[in-house]
Coordinates of C-alpha atoms in Angstrom, one line a residue:
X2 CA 15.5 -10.9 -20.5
X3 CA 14.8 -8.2 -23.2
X4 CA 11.1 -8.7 -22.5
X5 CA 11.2 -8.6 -19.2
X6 CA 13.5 -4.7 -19.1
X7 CA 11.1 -3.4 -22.1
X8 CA 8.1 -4.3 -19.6
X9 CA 10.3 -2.8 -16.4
X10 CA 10.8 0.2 -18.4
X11 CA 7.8 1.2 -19.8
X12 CA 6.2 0.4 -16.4
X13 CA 9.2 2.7 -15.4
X14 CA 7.7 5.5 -17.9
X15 CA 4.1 5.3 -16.2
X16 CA 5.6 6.7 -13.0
X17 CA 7.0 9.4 -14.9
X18 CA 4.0 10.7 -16.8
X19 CA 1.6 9.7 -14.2
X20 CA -0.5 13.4 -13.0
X21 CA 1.9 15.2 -10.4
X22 CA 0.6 16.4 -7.2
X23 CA 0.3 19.7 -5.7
X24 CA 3.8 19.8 -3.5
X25 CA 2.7 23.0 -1.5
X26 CA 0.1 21.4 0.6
X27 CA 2.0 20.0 3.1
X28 CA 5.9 20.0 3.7
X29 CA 8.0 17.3 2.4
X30 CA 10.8 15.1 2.6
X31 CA 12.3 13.2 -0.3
X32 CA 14.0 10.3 1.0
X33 CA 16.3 10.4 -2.3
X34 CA 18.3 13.3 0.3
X35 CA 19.3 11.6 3.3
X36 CA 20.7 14.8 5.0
X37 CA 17.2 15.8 5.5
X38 CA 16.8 12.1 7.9
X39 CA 19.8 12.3 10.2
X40 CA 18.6 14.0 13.1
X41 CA 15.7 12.9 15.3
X42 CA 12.1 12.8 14.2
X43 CA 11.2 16.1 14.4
X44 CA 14.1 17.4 16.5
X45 CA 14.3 21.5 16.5
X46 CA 11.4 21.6 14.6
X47 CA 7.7 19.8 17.0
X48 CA 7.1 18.2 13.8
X49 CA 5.9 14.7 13.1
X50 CA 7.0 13.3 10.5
X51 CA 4.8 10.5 8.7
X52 CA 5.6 8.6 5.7
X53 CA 3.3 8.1 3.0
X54 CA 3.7 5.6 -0.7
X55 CA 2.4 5.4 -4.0
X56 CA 2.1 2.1 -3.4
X57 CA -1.0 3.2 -1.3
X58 CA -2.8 5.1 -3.6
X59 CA -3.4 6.5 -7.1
X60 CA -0.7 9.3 -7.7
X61 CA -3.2 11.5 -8.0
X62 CA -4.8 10.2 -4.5
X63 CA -1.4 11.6 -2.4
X64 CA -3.0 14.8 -3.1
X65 CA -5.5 14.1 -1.1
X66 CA -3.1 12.1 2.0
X67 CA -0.8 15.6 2.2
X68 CA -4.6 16.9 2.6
X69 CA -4.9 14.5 5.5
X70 CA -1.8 14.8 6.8
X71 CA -2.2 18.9 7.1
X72 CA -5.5 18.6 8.5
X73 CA -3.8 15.7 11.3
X74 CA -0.9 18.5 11.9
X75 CA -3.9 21.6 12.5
X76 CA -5.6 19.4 14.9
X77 CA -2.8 18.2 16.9
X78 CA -1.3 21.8 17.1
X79 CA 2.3 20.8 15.6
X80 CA 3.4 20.7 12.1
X81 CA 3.5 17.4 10.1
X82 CA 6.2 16.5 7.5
X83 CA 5.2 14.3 4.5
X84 CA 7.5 12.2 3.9
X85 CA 8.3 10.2 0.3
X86 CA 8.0 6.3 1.0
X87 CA 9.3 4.6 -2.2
X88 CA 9.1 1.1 -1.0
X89 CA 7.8 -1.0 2.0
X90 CA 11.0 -2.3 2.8
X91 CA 12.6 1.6 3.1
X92 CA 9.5 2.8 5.0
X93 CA 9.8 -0.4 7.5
X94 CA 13.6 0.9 7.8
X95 CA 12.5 4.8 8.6
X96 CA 10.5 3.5 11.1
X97 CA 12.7 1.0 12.9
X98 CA 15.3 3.4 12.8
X99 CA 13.1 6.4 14.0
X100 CA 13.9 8.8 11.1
X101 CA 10.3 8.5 10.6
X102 CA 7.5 9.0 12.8
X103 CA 4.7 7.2 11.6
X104 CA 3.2 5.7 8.3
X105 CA 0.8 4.4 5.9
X106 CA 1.8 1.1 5.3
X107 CA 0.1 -2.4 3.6
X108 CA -0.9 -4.9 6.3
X109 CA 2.5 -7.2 4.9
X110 CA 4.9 -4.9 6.8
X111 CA 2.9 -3.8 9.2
X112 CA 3.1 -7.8 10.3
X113 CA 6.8 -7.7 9.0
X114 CA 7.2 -4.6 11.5
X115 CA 5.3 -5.5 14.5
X116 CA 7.5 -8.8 14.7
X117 CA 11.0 -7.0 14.0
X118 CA 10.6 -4.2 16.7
X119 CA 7.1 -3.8 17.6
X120 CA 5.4 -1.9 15.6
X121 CA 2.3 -0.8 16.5
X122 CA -1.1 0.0 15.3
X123 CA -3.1 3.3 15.6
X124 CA -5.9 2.6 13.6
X125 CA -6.8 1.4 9.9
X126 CA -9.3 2.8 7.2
X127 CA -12.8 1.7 6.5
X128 CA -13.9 1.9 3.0
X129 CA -17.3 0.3 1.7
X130 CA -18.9 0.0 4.7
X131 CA -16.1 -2.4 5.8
X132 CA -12.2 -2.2 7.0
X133 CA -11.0 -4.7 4.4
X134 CA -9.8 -5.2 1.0
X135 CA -8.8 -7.9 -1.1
X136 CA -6.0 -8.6 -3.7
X137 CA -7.7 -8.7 -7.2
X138 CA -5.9 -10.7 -10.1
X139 CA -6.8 -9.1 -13.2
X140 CA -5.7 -9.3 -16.6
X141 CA -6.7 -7.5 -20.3
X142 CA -10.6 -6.9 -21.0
X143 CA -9.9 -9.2 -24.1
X144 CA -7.4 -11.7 -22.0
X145 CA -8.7 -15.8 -22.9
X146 CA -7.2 -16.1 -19.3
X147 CA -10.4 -17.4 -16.2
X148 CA -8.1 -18.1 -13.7
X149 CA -4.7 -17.6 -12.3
X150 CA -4.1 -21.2 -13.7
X151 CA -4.4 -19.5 -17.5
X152 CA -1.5 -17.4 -16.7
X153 CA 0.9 -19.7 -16.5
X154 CA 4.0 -19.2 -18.8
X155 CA 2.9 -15.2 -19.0
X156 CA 3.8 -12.0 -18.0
X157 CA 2.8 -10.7 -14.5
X158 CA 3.0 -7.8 -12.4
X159 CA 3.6 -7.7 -9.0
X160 CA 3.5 -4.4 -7.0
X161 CA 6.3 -4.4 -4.2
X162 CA 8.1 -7.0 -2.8
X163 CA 6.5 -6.9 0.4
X164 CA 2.7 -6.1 -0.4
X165 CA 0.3 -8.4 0.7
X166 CA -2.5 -7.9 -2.0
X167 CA 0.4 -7.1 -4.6
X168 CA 2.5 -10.3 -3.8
X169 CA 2.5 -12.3 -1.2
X170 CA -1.5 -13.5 -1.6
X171 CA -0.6 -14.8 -5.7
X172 CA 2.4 -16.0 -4.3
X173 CA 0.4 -18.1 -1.2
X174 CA -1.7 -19.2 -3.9
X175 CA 0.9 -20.6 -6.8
X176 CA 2.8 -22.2 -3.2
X177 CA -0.4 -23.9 -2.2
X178 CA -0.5 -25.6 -5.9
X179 CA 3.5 -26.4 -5.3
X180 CA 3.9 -23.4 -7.8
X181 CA 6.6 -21.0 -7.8
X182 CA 6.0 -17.5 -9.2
X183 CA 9.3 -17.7 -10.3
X184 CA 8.9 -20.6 -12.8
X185 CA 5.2 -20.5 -13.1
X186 CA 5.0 -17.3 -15.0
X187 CA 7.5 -16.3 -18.0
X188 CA 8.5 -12.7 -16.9
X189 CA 7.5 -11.1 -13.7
X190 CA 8.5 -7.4 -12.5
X191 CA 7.7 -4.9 -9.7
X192 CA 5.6 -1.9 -10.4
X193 CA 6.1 0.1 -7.7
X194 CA 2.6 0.9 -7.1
X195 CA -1.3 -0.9 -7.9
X196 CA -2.3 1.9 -10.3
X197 CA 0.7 1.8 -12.4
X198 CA 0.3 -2.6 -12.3
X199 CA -3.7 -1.8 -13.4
X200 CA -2.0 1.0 -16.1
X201 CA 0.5 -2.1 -17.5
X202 CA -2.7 -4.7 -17.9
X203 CA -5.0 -2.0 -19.1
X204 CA -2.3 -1.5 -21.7
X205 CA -1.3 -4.9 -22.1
X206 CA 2.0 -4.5 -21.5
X207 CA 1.9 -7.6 -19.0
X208 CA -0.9 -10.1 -19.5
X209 CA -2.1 -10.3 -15.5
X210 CA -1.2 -8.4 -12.4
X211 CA -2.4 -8.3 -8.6
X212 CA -3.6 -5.5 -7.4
X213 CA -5.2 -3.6 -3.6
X214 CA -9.0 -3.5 -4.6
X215 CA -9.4 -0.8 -3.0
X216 CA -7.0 1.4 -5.7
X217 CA -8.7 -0.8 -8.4
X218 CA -12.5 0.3 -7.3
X219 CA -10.7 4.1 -6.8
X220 CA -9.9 4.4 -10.2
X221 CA -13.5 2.6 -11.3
X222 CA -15.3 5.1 -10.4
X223 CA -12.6 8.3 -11.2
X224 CA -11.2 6.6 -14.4
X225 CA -13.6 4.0 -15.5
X226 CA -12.4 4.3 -19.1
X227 CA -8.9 2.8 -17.6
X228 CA -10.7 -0.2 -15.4
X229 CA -13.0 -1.2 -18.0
X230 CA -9.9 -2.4 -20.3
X231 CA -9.5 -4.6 -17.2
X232 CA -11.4 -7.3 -16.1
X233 CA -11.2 -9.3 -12.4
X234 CA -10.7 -13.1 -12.8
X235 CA -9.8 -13.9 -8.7
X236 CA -10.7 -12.1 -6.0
X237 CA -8.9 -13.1 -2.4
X238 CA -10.7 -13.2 1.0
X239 CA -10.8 -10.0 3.0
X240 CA -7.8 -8.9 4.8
X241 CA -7.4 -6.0 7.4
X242 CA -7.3 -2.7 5.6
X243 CA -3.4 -1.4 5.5
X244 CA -2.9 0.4 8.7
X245 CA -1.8 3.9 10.2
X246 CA 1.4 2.7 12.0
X247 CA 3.4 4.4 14.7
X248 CA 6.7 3.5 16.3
X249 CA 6.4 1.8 19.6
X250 CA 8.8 4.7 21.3
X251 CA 6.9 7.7 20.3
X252 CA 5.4 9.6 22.9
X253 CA 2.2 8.0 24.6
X254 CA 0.5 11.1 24.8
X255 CA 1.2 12.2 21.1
X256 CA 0.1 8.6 20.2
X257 CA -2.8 8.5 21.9
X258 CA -3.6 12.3 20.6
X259 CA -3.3 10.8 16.6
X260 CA -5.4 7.9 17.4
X261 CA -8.0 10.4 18.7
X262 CA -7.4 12.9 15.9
X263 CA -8.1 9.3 13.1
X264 CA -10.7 8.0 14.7
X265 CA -12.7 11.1 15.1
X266 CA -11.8 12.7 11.4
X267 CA -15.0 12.0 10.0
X268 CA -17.0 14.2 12.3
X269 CA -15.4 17.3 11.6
X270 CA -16.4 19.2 8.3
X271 CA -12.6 19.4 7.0
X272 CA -12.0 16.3 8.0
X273 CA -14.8 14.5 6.4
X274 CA -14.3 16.6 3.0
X275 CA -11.1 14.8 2.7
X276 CA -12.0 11.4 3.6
X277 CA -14.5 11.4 1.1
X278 CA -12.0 12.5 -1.5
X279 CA -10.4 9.4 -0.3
X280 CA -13.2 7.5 -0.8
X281 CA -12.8 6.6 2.6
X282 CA -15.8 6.3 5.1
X283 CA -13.4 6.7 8.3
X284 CA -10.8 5.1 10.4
X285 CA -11.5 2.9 12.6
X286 CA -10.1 1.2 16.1
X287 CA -8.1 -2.4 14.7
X288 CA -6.1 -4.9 16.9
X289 CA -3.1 -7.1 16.1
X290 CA -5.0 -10.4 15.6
X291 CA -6.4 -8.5 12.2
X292 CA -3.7 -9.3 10.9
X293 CA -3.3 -13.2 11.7
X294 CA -4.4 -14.0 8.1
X295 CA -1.8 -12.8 6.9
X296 CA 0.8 -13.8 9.0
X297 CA -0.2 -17.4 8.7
X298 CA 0.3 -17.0 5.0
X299 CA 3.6 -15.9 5.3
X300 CA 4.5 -19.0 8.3
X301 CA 3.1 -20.9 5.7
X302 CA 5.1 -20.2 2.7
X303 CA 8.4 -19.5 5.1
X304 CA 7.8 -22.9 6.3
X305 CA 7.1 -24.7 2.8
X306 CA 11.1 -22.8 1.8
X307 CA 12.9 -24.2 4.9
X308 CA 11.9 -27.6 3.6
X309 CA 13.3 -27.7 0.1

């Protein structure tokens, strides 16, 4: 147990000294102050309000989303508040609940979502030349460790409880082998977000984690010196990129106006700028069935629990 809060903390620490971002671009909502969520979305105010995590993106990357998110509020003629999302599970919440808007979320609660109270797609991200990702299993540059198999009985990172590349894909693949993540490895712990998971390997302060390729190949190419103390030993099949989500009661027309204003981004001057500091090509139209990979992943290991 003292291993396991040393790792929590200094994982903990990361968040904290991790590069800030500029606050001024676009207004925000900390969901530490609930006051500021009791009324309506947007009530008094025309605003939209749209949640966006860490768990999505580099710290440094949100920069760039309260970018997109200001450039989303010029086009649609009303003013867009950024809201904090600390975890799947409270952004799901916002949503169902209609404090929120809209969000950026992983395609794990986006499936989560769409089953509870119909959540519903807008449009999803194509990076690559593809809209997909995979979940990447790394471990230390100088790690003995081939295959997930090596970890056993070691330390592992997952991101958030609900993230697909993060969590649920290692934990479909240990269930698949009658493995438990729980026994399989020696400690496990949350990270709160795929850079600060890559961070903890890099510094071997877990000895594997699994992490959203796409953050992984981010930081390759803006902080290789960090990547390269890495090294991939899985890679999963491709999943649906994680969607821009909106709640099923929001205006049609204001829905329809977003998925015109995302789908179109890349073909205005401001709106491609920021894309490509996303490193993202552009967003593109997705359906439900995306998504079926993942869902029979989690039917699979909800039905493998029911029978022990």
């Amino acid at each position: 147990m003292l291993i396991h809060r040393v790792i929590a903390s200094v994982i903990a620490l990361l968040v904290l000294v991790a590069p800030g971002c500029n606050r001024e671009e676009s207004k925000k909502i900390d969901l530490s102050k609930r006051a500021a969520l009791d009324s309506e979305p947007g009530e008094n105010t025309g605003a939209i309000r749209i949640a966006v995590g860490g768990m999505i993106t580099p710290r440094e990357g949100l920069t760039y989303y309260r970018e997109f998110l200001d450039f989303i509020g010029s086009e649609l003629g009303r003013p867009v508040e950024y809201v904090d999302a600390p975890s799947y599970e409270e952004t799901n919440e916002m949503l169902e609940n209609r404090s929120i808007d809209a969000a950026i979320v992983c395609s794990g609660p986006y499936v989560d979502g769409h089953s509870k109270f119909g959540l519903e797609l807008l449009a999803a991200p194509e990076a690559y030349g593809a809209a997909n990702y995979y979940s990447y299993i790394i471990v230390p540059k100088d790690s003995p460790a081939r295959t997930l198999n090596d970890l056993k009985g070691k330390s592992f990172a997952f991101t958030d409880p609900l993230s697909n590349t993060g969590k649920l894909v290692p934990e479909y693949l240990l269930a698949k082998q009658g493995q438990s993540f729980g026994t399989f490895f020696s400690k496990t712990v949350y990270s709160g977000s795929h850079d600060k998971s890559i961070q903890a390997v890099a510094g071997t302060l877990v000895d594997g984690a699994a992490v959203d390729s796409l953050i992984w190949e981010y930081l390759n190419k803006t902080k290789p010196e960090l990547t390269a103390r890495t090294r991939i030993i899985f890679k999963s099949e491709p999943y649906a990129t994680p969607p821009f989500v909106v709640h099923p009661a929001l205006d049609p027309a204001v829905k329809e106006r977003l998925r015109t204003i995302l789908l179109t981004a890349h073909t205005t001057p401001r709106g491609k700028m920021i894309l490509e500091k996303m490193m993202t090509d552009r967003y593109v139209p997705v359906e439900d069935r995306a998504y079926d990979s993942v869902r029979a992943m989690k039917k699979w290991i909800a039905g493998r629990q029911k029978q022990r």
